[in-house]
XYZ file of C-alpha atoms in Angstrom:
537
model
C -12.758 -81.044 -71.292
C -10.373 -78.181 -70.656
C -10.919 -76.943 -67.149
C -11.883 -73.333 -66.654
C -12.114 -74.039 -62.973
C -9.666 -75.983 -60.844
C -11.693 -77.633 -58.124
C -9.193 -77.342 -55.314
C -11.376 -76.048 -52.529
C -9.990 -76.065 -48.995
C -12.741 -76.920 -46.541
C -12.290 -75.216 -43.179
C -12.282 -77.523 -40.187
C -13.552 -76.257 -36.867
C -12.396 -77.846 -33.646
C -11.952 -77.038 -29.978
C -8.663 -77.904 -28.337
C -7.951 -78.246 -24.632
C -4.665 -76.360 -24.108
C -2.389 -75.222 -21.320
C -0.901 -71.737 -21.233
C 2.090 -72.844 -23.295
C -0.206 -73.842 -26.219
C -2.433 -70.818 -26.524
C -1.053 -69.205 -29.677
C -3.238 -69.013 -32.818
C -1.651 -71.169 -35.563
C -0.787 -69.085 -38.603
C -1.487 -71.873 -41.069
C -5.012 -72.697 -39.862
C -7.596 -71.888 -42.541
C -10.994 -70.697 -41.337
C -13.444 -67.928 -42.211
C -11.525 -65.729 -39.769
C -8.346 -65.657 -41.850
C -9.598 -66.817 -45.247
C -11.746 -65.118 -47.945
C -9.276 -62.249 -48.022
C -7.841 -62.325 -51.535
C -9.176 -62.798 -55.042
C -7.394 -66.145 -55.235
C -9.031 -67.345 -52.033
C -12.466 -66.233 -53.249
C -11.975 -68.076 -56.530
C -10.839 -71.215 -54.712
C -13.993 -71.045 -52.603
C -16.101 -70.489 -55.730
C -14.534 -73.519 -57.383
C -15.729 -75.508 -54.399
C -19.273 -74.298 -55.036
C -19.124 -75.480 -58.656
C -17.566 -78.803 -57.673
C -20.669 -80.833 -56.657
C -22.067 -80.572 -60.198
C -19.372 -83.020 -61.283
C -19.685 -85.475 -58.410
C -20.739 -89.048 -59.129
C -23.893 -88.394 -57.118
C -24.864 -85.621 -59.547
C -24.026 -85.308 -63.248
C -20.996 -87.597 -63.342
C -23.248 -90.588 -62.782
C -26.312 -90.372 -60.515
C -28.380 -87.905 -62.541
C -26.802 -89.220 -65.729
C -28.246 -92.703 -65.262
C -29.948 -93.946 -62.089
C -32.037 -90.874 -61.289
C -33.176 -89.688 -64.733
C -34.346 -93.021 -66.252
C -36.382 -95.147 -66.913
C -38.924 -93.364 -68.936
C -40.219 -93.449 -72.471
C -36.905 -92.293 -73.982
C -34.507 -94.531 -72.037
C -34.978 -97.706 -69.989
C -32.664 -99.707 -67.781
C -30.923 -102.431 -69.740
C -30.564 -105.096 -67.037
C -33.514 -107.479 -67.129
C -32.833 -108.564 -63.559
C -33.004 -105.025 -62.200
C -36.179 -104.999 -60.117
C -35.219 -102.457 -57.460
C -33.925 -98.901 -57.623
C -35.104 -95.460 -58.731
C -34.755 -96.424 -62.411
C -37.607 -98.940 -61.981
C -39.597 -96.950 -59.373
C -39.006 -99.463 -56.596
C -37.038 -97.925 -53.733
C -37.354 -96.599 -50.194
C -35.889 -93.686 -48.195
C -32.616 -95.554 -47.687
C -31.819 -95.630 -51.454
C -28.140 -94.633 -51.774
C -28.422 -92.696 -55.033
C -31.220 -90.550 -53.597
C -29.327 -89.950 -50.356
C -26.178 -89.032 -52.264
C -27.926 -86.501 -54.520
C -29.439 -84.787 -51.469
C -26.016 -84.651 -49.800
C -24.274 -83.307 -52.910
C -26.822 -80.514 -53.371
C -26.568 -79.435 -49.754
C -22.790 -79.622 -49.955
C -22.913 -77.062 -52.761
C -25.370 -74.953 -50.786
C -23.204 -75.061 -47.680
C -20.119 -73.984 -49.598
C -22.062 -71.203 -51.308
C -23.351 -69.950 -47.955
C -19.835 -69.863 -46.511
C -18.606 -67.825 -49.458
C -21.593 -65.465 -49.435
C -21.312 -64.928 -45.678
C -17.636 -64.007 -45.910
C -17.119 -62.365 -49.296
C -17.256 -58.817 -47.897
C -14.088 -59.550 -45.916
C -12.113 -59.275 -49.159
C -11.943 -55.485 -48.944
C -8.800 -55.322 -51.076
C -10.570 -57.047 -53.985
C -12.262 -54.745 -56.490
C -16.015 -54.487 -55.993
C -16.713 -55.490 -59.608
C -14.633 -58.640 -59.189
C -16.360 -59.551 -55.933
C -19.756 -58.974 -57.531
C -19.064 -61.481 -60.303
C -17.899 -64.098 -57.785
C -20.896 -63.391 -55.556
C -23.254 -63.697 -58.526
C -21.927 -67.136 -59.475
C -22.169 -68.399 -55.890
C -25.690 -67.021 -55.552
C -26.790 -68.589 -58.842
C -25.254 -71.958 -58.001
C -26.882 -72.026 -54.565
C -30.198 -71.349 -56.302
C -29.521 -74.076 -58.873
C -28.860 -76.646 -56.139
C -32.121 -75.643 -54.476
C -33.845 -76.000 -57.844
C -32.525 -79.572 -58.113
C -33.783 -80.273 -54.593
C -37.229 -78.731 -55.117
C -37.642 -80.462 -58.471
C -36.881 -83.840 -56.923
C -38.215 -83.550 -53.360
C -40.699 -80.662 -53.308
C -40.418 -78.695 -50.074
C -36.955 -78.871 -48.507
C -35.094 -77.109 -45.676
C -34.070 -73.660 -46.879
C -30.801 -72.563 -45.300
C -29.461 -69.214 -46.518
C -26.548 -68.763 -44.132
C -23.766 -71.105 -43.092
C -24.537 -73.518 -40.270
C -23.030 -72.329 -37.005
C -22.331 -75.755 -35.492
C -22.581 -79.464 -36.158
C -25.720 -79.522 -33.996
C -27.464 -76.904 -36.152
C -29.468 -79.457 -38.145
C -33.113 -79.173 -37.067
C -34.779 -77.244 -39.856
C -38.289 -77.914 -41.215
C -39.024 -78.100 -44.914
C -40.029 -74.848 -46.585
C -43.083 -75.239 -48.873
C -42.030 -75.933 -52.447
C -43.564 -72.729 -53.825
C -41.506 -70.681 -51.363
C -38.338 -72.568 -52.243
C -38.896 -71.637 -55.887
C -39.488 -67.996 -54.916
C -36.063 -67.939 -53.275
C -34.522 -69.675 -56.278
C -35.765 -67.047 -58.726
C -34.903 -64.204 -56.353
C -31.287 -65.367 -56.145
C -31.034 -66.145 -59.860
C -32.421 -62.770 -60.884
C -30.019 -60.993 -58.535
C -27.161 -63.008 -59.992
C -28.214 -62.411 -63.601
C -27.941 -58.646 -63.150
C -24.302 -58.962 -62.032
C -23.021 -61.693 -64.338
C -20.938 -61.121 -67.490
C -22.457 -62.173 -70.787
C -21.225 -65.331 -72.472
C -19.449 -63.137 -75.001
C -17.633 -61.302 -72.201
C -16.627 -64.570 -70.539
C -14.975 -65.772 -73.733
C -15.087 -68.750 -76.106
C -13.901 -71.423 -73.655
C -16.200 -70.503 -70.787
C -18.929 -73.120 -71.101
C -18.397 -74.261 -67.515
C -18.996 -70.802 -66.052
C -22.389 -69.298 -65.401
C -23.033 -66.324 -67.690
C -25.849 -63.803 -67.952
C -27.132 -65.829 -70.926
C -27.146 -69.046 -68.896
C -28.828 -67.415 -65.918
C -31.637 -66.111 -68.129
C -32.086 -69.515 -69.781
C -32.213 -71.412 -66.485
C -34.634 -68.815 -65.105
C -36.947 -69.664 -67.994
C -36.690 -73.342 -66.995
C -37.443 -72.595 -63.351
C -40.437 -70.401 -64.185
C -41.845 -73.055 -66.542
C -41.488 -75.526 -63.683
C -43.374 -73.189 -61.347
C -46.128 -72.804 -63.954
C -46.582 -76.570 -64.014
C -47.255 -79.306 -61.486
C -47.259 -79.267 -58.512
C -47.037 -75.483 -57.989
C -49.372 -74.689 -60.920
C -48.763 -70.941 -60.819
C -49.886 -70.198 -64.377
C -48.820 -66.549 -64.102
C -45.238 -67.755 -64.253
C -45.574 -68.555 -67.965
C -45.145 -64.824 -68.563
C -41.856 -64.888 -66.641
C -40.659 -67.922 -68.594
C -41.473 -66.074 -71.796
C -39.644 -62.953 -70.597
C -36.412 -64.756 -69.709
C -36.278 -67.050 -72.734
C -36.944 -64.042 -74.956
C -34.122 -62.175 -73.244
C -31.659 -64.884 -74.313
C -32.956 -64.720 -77.876
C -32.865 -60.927 -77.953
C -29.253 -60.836 -76.760
C -28.426 -62.037 -80.266
C -25.344 -63.980 -79.219
C -26.611 -67.545 -78.941
C -27.414 -69.581 -82.019
C -27.889 -73.154 -83.142
C -24.940 -75.087 -84.474
C -25.926 -75.891 -88.061
C -24.988 -79.558 -87.527
C -26.803 -81.314 -84.664
C -24.237 -84.084 -84.288
C -21.387 -81.587 -84.026
C -22.755 -80.328 -80.720
C -21.969 -83.685 -79.129
C -18.819 -84.356 -81.113
C -17.523 -81.115 -79.594
C -18.192 -82.486 -76.110
C -16.147 -85.576 -76.972
C -13.263 -83.624 -78.500
C -12.600 -80.939 -75.877
C -14.189 -78.154 -77.895
C -16.511 -75.442 -76.668
C -19.389 -73.887 -78.575
C -20.907 -71.500 -76.039
C -23.376 -70.157 -78.580
C -25.188 -73.502 -78.690
C -24.001 -75.368 -75.587
C -24.565 -72.582 -73.082
C -23.642 -74.301 -69.808
C -21.789 -77.561 -69.259
C -20.579 -79.660 -66.364
C -16.864 -79.776 -67.043
C -14.944 -83.041 -66.907
C -11.351 -83.568 -67.912
C -8.674 -86.213 -67.945
C -8.507 -89.992 -67.851
C -8.403 -90.540 -64.066
C -4.772 -91.647 -64.274
C -3.586 -88.034 -64.477
C -3.465 -85.135 -62.045
C -6.886 -83.727 -62.890
C -9.192 -86.377 -61.432
C -12.253 -84.584 -62.827
C -13.958 -87.365 -64.739
C -17.456 -88.701 -65.278
C -19.290 -91.493 -67.079
C -20.564 -89.534 -70.093
C -20.539 -91.886 -73.089
C -19.647 -94.834 -70.861
C -22.779 -95.639 -68.885
C -25.138 -93.755 -71.198
C -23.579 -94.813 -74.499
C -22.921 -97.741 -76.809
C -21.867 -101.110 -75.373
C -18.286 -102.277 -75.930
C -15.756 -104.426 -74.086
C -12.717 -102.795 -75.689
C -10.938 -100.110 -73.695
C -8.476 -98.873 -76.311
C -10.980 -98.595 -79.173
C -13.799 -97.723 -79.417
C -13.689 -97.273 -75.650
C -15.387 -99.320 -72.968
C -19.144 -98.883 -72.733
C -21.154 -100.264 -69.833
C -24.288 -99.066 -71.651
C -26.721 -99.131 -68.740
C -29.550 -97.843 -70.939
C -31.514 -98.874 -73.985
C -32.963 -96.134 -76.145
C -36.659 -96.920 -76.439
C -38.472 -97.994 -79.555
C -40.865 -95.120 -78.889
C -38.031 -92.583 -79.071
C -36.600 -94.155 -82.242
C -39.982 -94.216 -83.961
C -40.762 -90.631 -82.954
C -38.390 -89.389 -85.679
C -39.816 -89.216 -89.180
C -39.101 -92.214 -91.389
C -39.129 -92.318 -95.189
C -38.309 -94.758 -97.988
C -35.867 -93.615 -100.650
C -37.816 -93.693 -103.917
C -34.815 -94.930 -105.895
C -33.026 -97.327 -103.541
C -36.126 -98.392 -101.553
C -33.982 -98.060 -98.400
C -35.528 -96.614 -95.248
C -33.980 -93.444 -93.864
C -34.901 -90.551 -91.606
C -34.713 -86.997 -92.948
C -34.450 -85.972 -89.286
C -30.680 -86.092 -88.761
C -31.102 -86.404 -85.016
C -32.477 -89.950 -85.101
C -29.316 -91.802 -86.049
C -27.240 -89.671 -83.721
C -29.440 -89.742 -80.635
C -30.202 -93.454 -81.100
C -27.184 -95.358 -82.360
C -27.775 -97.111 -85.714
C -25.067 -99.672 -84.933
C -23.471 -101.784 -82.221
C -19.775 -102.578 -81.836
C -18.343 -105.962 -82.833
C -15.872 -106.525 -79.992
C -13.856 -109.098 -81.897
C -13.180 -106.921 -84.945
C -13.684 -103.466 -83.348
C -15.968 -102.567 -86.226
C -19.545 -101.349 -86.432
C -22.447 -103.706 -87.025
C -25.344 -101.720 -88.423
C -28.789 -102.659 -87.193
C -31.786 -103.544 -89.316
C -34.446 -100.854 -89.450
C -36.836 -103.225 -87.686
C -34.482 -103.673 -84.712
C -36.053 -100.863 -82.724
C -35.689 -102.450 -79.281
C -31.950 -103.193 -79.403
C -30.448 -99.730 -79.691
C -28.259 -97.683 -77.407
C -28.099 -93.951 -76.751
C -25.611 -92.522 -79.259
C -25.144 -88.858 -78.368
C -21.679 -89.243 -76.850
C -19.468 -91.772 -78.634
C -16.264 -92.901 -76.995
C -14.489 -93.612 -80.265
C -14.546 -89.844 -80.896
C -12.719 -88.970 -77.670
C -9.414 -87.192 -78.206
C -8.187 -87.327 -74.618
C -6.167 -90.554 -74.705
C -5.498 -93.201 -73.526
C -9.106 -94.020 -72.736
C -10.016 -95.138 -69.262
C -12.295 -98.156 -68.924
C -14.614 -96.540 -66.402
C -14.364 -92.802 -66.931
C -14.270 -90.112 -69.563
C -13.466 -86.401 -69.690
C -16.510 -85.633 -71.851
C -18.517 -82.591 -70.719
C -22.257 -82.823 -70.088
C -24.643 -80.035 -71.197
C -26.962 -78.447 -68.645
C -28.437 -75.881 -71.047
C -28.460 -75.634 -74.836
C -29.866 -72.893 -77.020
C -32.334 -75.256 -78.661
C -33.862 -75.769 -75.213
C -34.256 -71.994 -74.848
C -36.070 -71.820 -78.195
C -38.410 -74.635 -77.205
C -39.093 -73.046 -73.804
C -39.901 -69.759 -75.518
C -42.262 -71.548 -77.910
C -43.992 -73.380 -75.063
C -44.474 -70.250 -72.945
C -45.639 -68.168 -75.910
C -48.189 -70.828 -76.811
C -49.516 -70.972 -73.254
C -50.019 -67.199 -73.152
C -50.859 -66.210 -76.712
C -51.403 -69.456 -78.565
C -49.373 -70.761 -81.543
C -48.297 -67.352 -82.799
C -45.833 -66.701 -85.599
C -43.160 -66.152 -82.943
C -43.916 -69.504 -81.265
C -43.904 -71.364 -84.582
C -40.681 -69.662 -85.644
C -38.873 -70.758 -82.484
C -40.110 -74.338 -82.793
C -39.322 -74.480 -86.502
C -35.776 -73.201 -85.996
C -35.113 -76.354 -83.998
C -36.798 -78.517 -86.605
C -34.945 -76.898 -89.491
C -31.612 -77.679 -87.865
C -32.786 -81.238 -87.253
C -33.525 -81.681 -90.964
C -30.195 -80.164 -92.025
C -31.775 -76.937 -93.266
C -29.296 -74.646 -91.502
C -26.320 -76.111 -93.355
C -24.719 -74.236 -96.216
C -26.376 -75.073 -99.523
C -29.552 -76.454 -97.946
C -32.629 -76.350 -100.169
C -36.339 -76.373 -99.412
C -35.551 -74.908 -95.981
C -39.184 -74.859 -94.813
C -39.718 -78.555 -95.530
C -39.867 -79.559 -91.865
C -41.831 -76.532 -90.640
C -45.010 -77.154 -88.687
C -48.022 -75.005 -89.532
C -51.740 -74.887 -88.881
C -51.556 -75.964 -85.236
C -53.980 -74.971 -82.506
C -52.940 -74.511 -78.892
C -53.386 -78.179 -77.986
C -51.664 -79.624 -81.035
C -48.843 -77.108 -80.606
C -48.304 -78.297 -77.015
C -48.266 -81.895 -78.236
C -45.664 -80.892 -80.831
C -43.526 -79.307 -78.084
C -43.821 -82.473 -75.996
C -42.586 -84.615 -78.875
C -39.932 -82.160 -80.037
C -38.387 -81.829 -76.591
C -38.008 -85.607 -76.383
C -36.439 -85.822 -79.844
C -34.128 -82.836 -79.367
C -33.102 -83.214 -75.708
C -33.105 -86.981 -75.240
C -30.586 -88.268 -72.676
C -29.928 -84.777 -71.310
C -31.761 -85.592 -68.047
C -34.841 -83.504 -68.845
C -37.572 -85.978 -69.848
C -38.732 -86.914 -66.328
C -38.546 -83.244 -65.363
C -40.769 -82.279 -68.291
C -43.290 -85.056 -67.747
C -43.609 -84.176 -64.065
C -44.205 -80.478 -64.616
C -46.769 -81.296 -67.327
C -48.538 -83.671 -64.935
C -47.950 -86.509 -67.408
C -45.293 -88.699 -65.786
C -47.500 -91.489 -64.479
C -49.937 -91.604 -67.398
C -47.132 -91.503 -69.985
C -45.198 -94.346 -68.370
C -48.292 -96.495 -67.965
C -49.190 -95.981 -71.640
C -45.591 -96.766 -72.537
C -45.685 -99.990 -70.483
C -48.930 -101.079 -72.111
C -47.347 -100.640 -75.542
C -44.273 -102.617 -74.442
C -46.410 -105.528 -73.255
C -48.341 -105.539 -76.516
C -45.610 -104.944 -79.100
C -42.112 -105.559 -77.691
C -40.330 -108.869 -78.302
C -40.352 -111.290 -75.379
C -36.801 -110.437 -74.308
C -37.664 -106.729 -73.937
C -41.022 -106.962 -72.180
C -39.244 -106.581 -68.829
C -38.887 -102.866 -69.563
C -42.611 -102.461 -68.836
C -41.701 -102.620 -65.142
C -41.531 -98.831 -64.961
C -45.209 -98.450 -65.817
C -46.205 -101.292 -63.501
C -44.357 -99.790 -60.528
C -44.935 -96.043 -60.812
C -47.375 -94.501 -58.322
C -48.534 -91.054 -57.235
C -45.826 -90.906 -54.576
C -43.087 -91.049 -57.214
C -43.682 -87.425 -58.149
C -41.142 -86.679 -55.388
C -38.371 -88.694 -53.785
C -38.638 -89.609 -50.118
C -36.643 -87.496 -47.680
C -33.471 -89.559 -47.157
C -33.395 -91.791 -44.082
C -30.239 -90.117 -42.806
C -31.871 -86.673 -42.934
C -34.934 -87.977 -41.094
C -32.723 -89.460 -38.377
C -30.693 -86.254 -37.882
C -33.222 -83.494 -38.539
C -35.984 -83.740 -35.942
C -37.916 -80.849 -37.525
C -38.503 -82.428 -40.933
C -41.369 -84.697 -41.964
C -41.344 -87.457 -44.551
C -42.872 -86.782 -47.970
C -46.386 -88.043 -48.613
C -46.645 -91.740 -49.394
C -43.252 -92.673 -47.995
C-alpha cells in the first residue's frame, strides 16, 4: 500500500570511549537524545520508528498473521505433520515466535518512551504539532502493552526509557493494572488526535480519534471479560463504540468483498477500514515494507507471476464455512449462500497450477478450502514477489465497532432496538442489502432474541464477519470459551471430518488451562531477575 509513513528511524547508540586529551571533542554527527528530537522532521522520524514494529514479521507481517492467531475453529494449520508450535498448542518458553512478538512489542514501547521523554526539547515546533505526535506515540505504546497483556497477562510496565543496558530487572505488573495504564494513555491520546476526516482519505495507517475510540472499546470489552472480569467496563466499551458511531463519519462499504479488494489494490477506505498496518512494494524495490498478507493466509498456488504464489499455511474450517446460511435455488436446484461473505472469506475455488485457472469446489468439499479474503491475483503492485506482498492488513474495521457496540449494549441493557440495529447493519451488508437497488432489506435481520441468544448471535457474527483478522482467539479468551470451544471443535472433527483432515483435531487435544497466556520468554527470564514465569509453564 501507499506509505503514509516512511519507516526510517535512526536508533541512537550509546557508548563510552576511552580518549586522550586530543580526542575529547563532541562529534557533531553523533545522534543521541542530547542533540536529536529538535525539529518536526526528527520527531516524525522518531514517530515512524514507533509505528514500525506493527509491520515486522514477528507481528502483523507474519507472526500474528499465522502462527500466533491460529489454530482455532475458523482456521487450522494445514500441515498434517505439524505437531509442535503455538498453532497446535504444543510449545515451551523458548518458542521463537512467542519470543519475537514479545521483543517487537517492547521495541515499540522503548521507541515510544524515548520520543515521549524527549519531545519537549522541540521548543521550536508548534505545540499543536507536538501534541499530535505525542498522542500517536502514547496511543501506540498503549497498543503494544495491550498486545502484551492480551497474550501474557501481567507484564513489566516501563513508562520511561531505560537508562542503561543493565536496567532490565522489572517485575510484572498485574494484568488489571496494565490495562488501566493502557486506557489512561489511549484516552489521553484520543483527546489530542485529529479525526479520520481531518487526517484525510489516504490516512488508514495513522491513528485517528476515530481509531482510538474504536480500540478503546476493544480494550474495555477485554477488561470486562476473562481474566480481569471487571463487568463495569462494559459501560466504557459502550461509551467509546457509541462515540465512533455518533461521529457520523465511519460507515460500512456496501460491498463486503470490496473492503479486501481495496487492500489488494492500494486503495484506502478509511470510513470502513479504520486502521491498517501498511505494507508496500515487492521487496525488490527501495521500500522494503512487505508482509505475507494473501501469501501465507491465502489460496495455494505455485505460480509467482499469476495468480501469485500462495504458501497457504491455513485451511478455513468446515465449521466456519457452514456457519454462513445455505440455500437451494428453487429453479436451478443449485446450492448458494445469500450471505455474500461466505464465498469471499472462504475461497470457493483452488488454483490449477498447470492452466492458471480456477477449479471450483463441490459444495460438499467443506474441509478443503482456503482463506479467501486477500487474493494475490488482484494485486496491482507488480511484478509479484514469491514470498511477500504489499497488501495492507486491517487492525480495526467499522463493522467491528458496530458489533462491539451491540455486544456491550446487550450486556448492559439487553437486546435493545439499538443493539439489534447495530448487529443488523452488519448482517444487511453481508446479504447485499446496502447495495443500490437492494430489495427486501430487512430479510437478514435478527429479531426476538433474549440476552443469551443475542450473545450467541454476536459470537457467530463476529466469526463470520471478522474471520482471519486475528481476533477469534482474542474473543474466545475474553469470553472464557477458548478451551471449551476448541475441544468441542476437535470432537466434531474426529466424528465428521474425512480421514485426511482428522489431524486438525490436535488443537482440541492439546489445549490446556495454561494456554490462556503465553509463557514469559526464556530470554526474558534469563535476563530479568525480577520476573516470574506464568502459571503452568
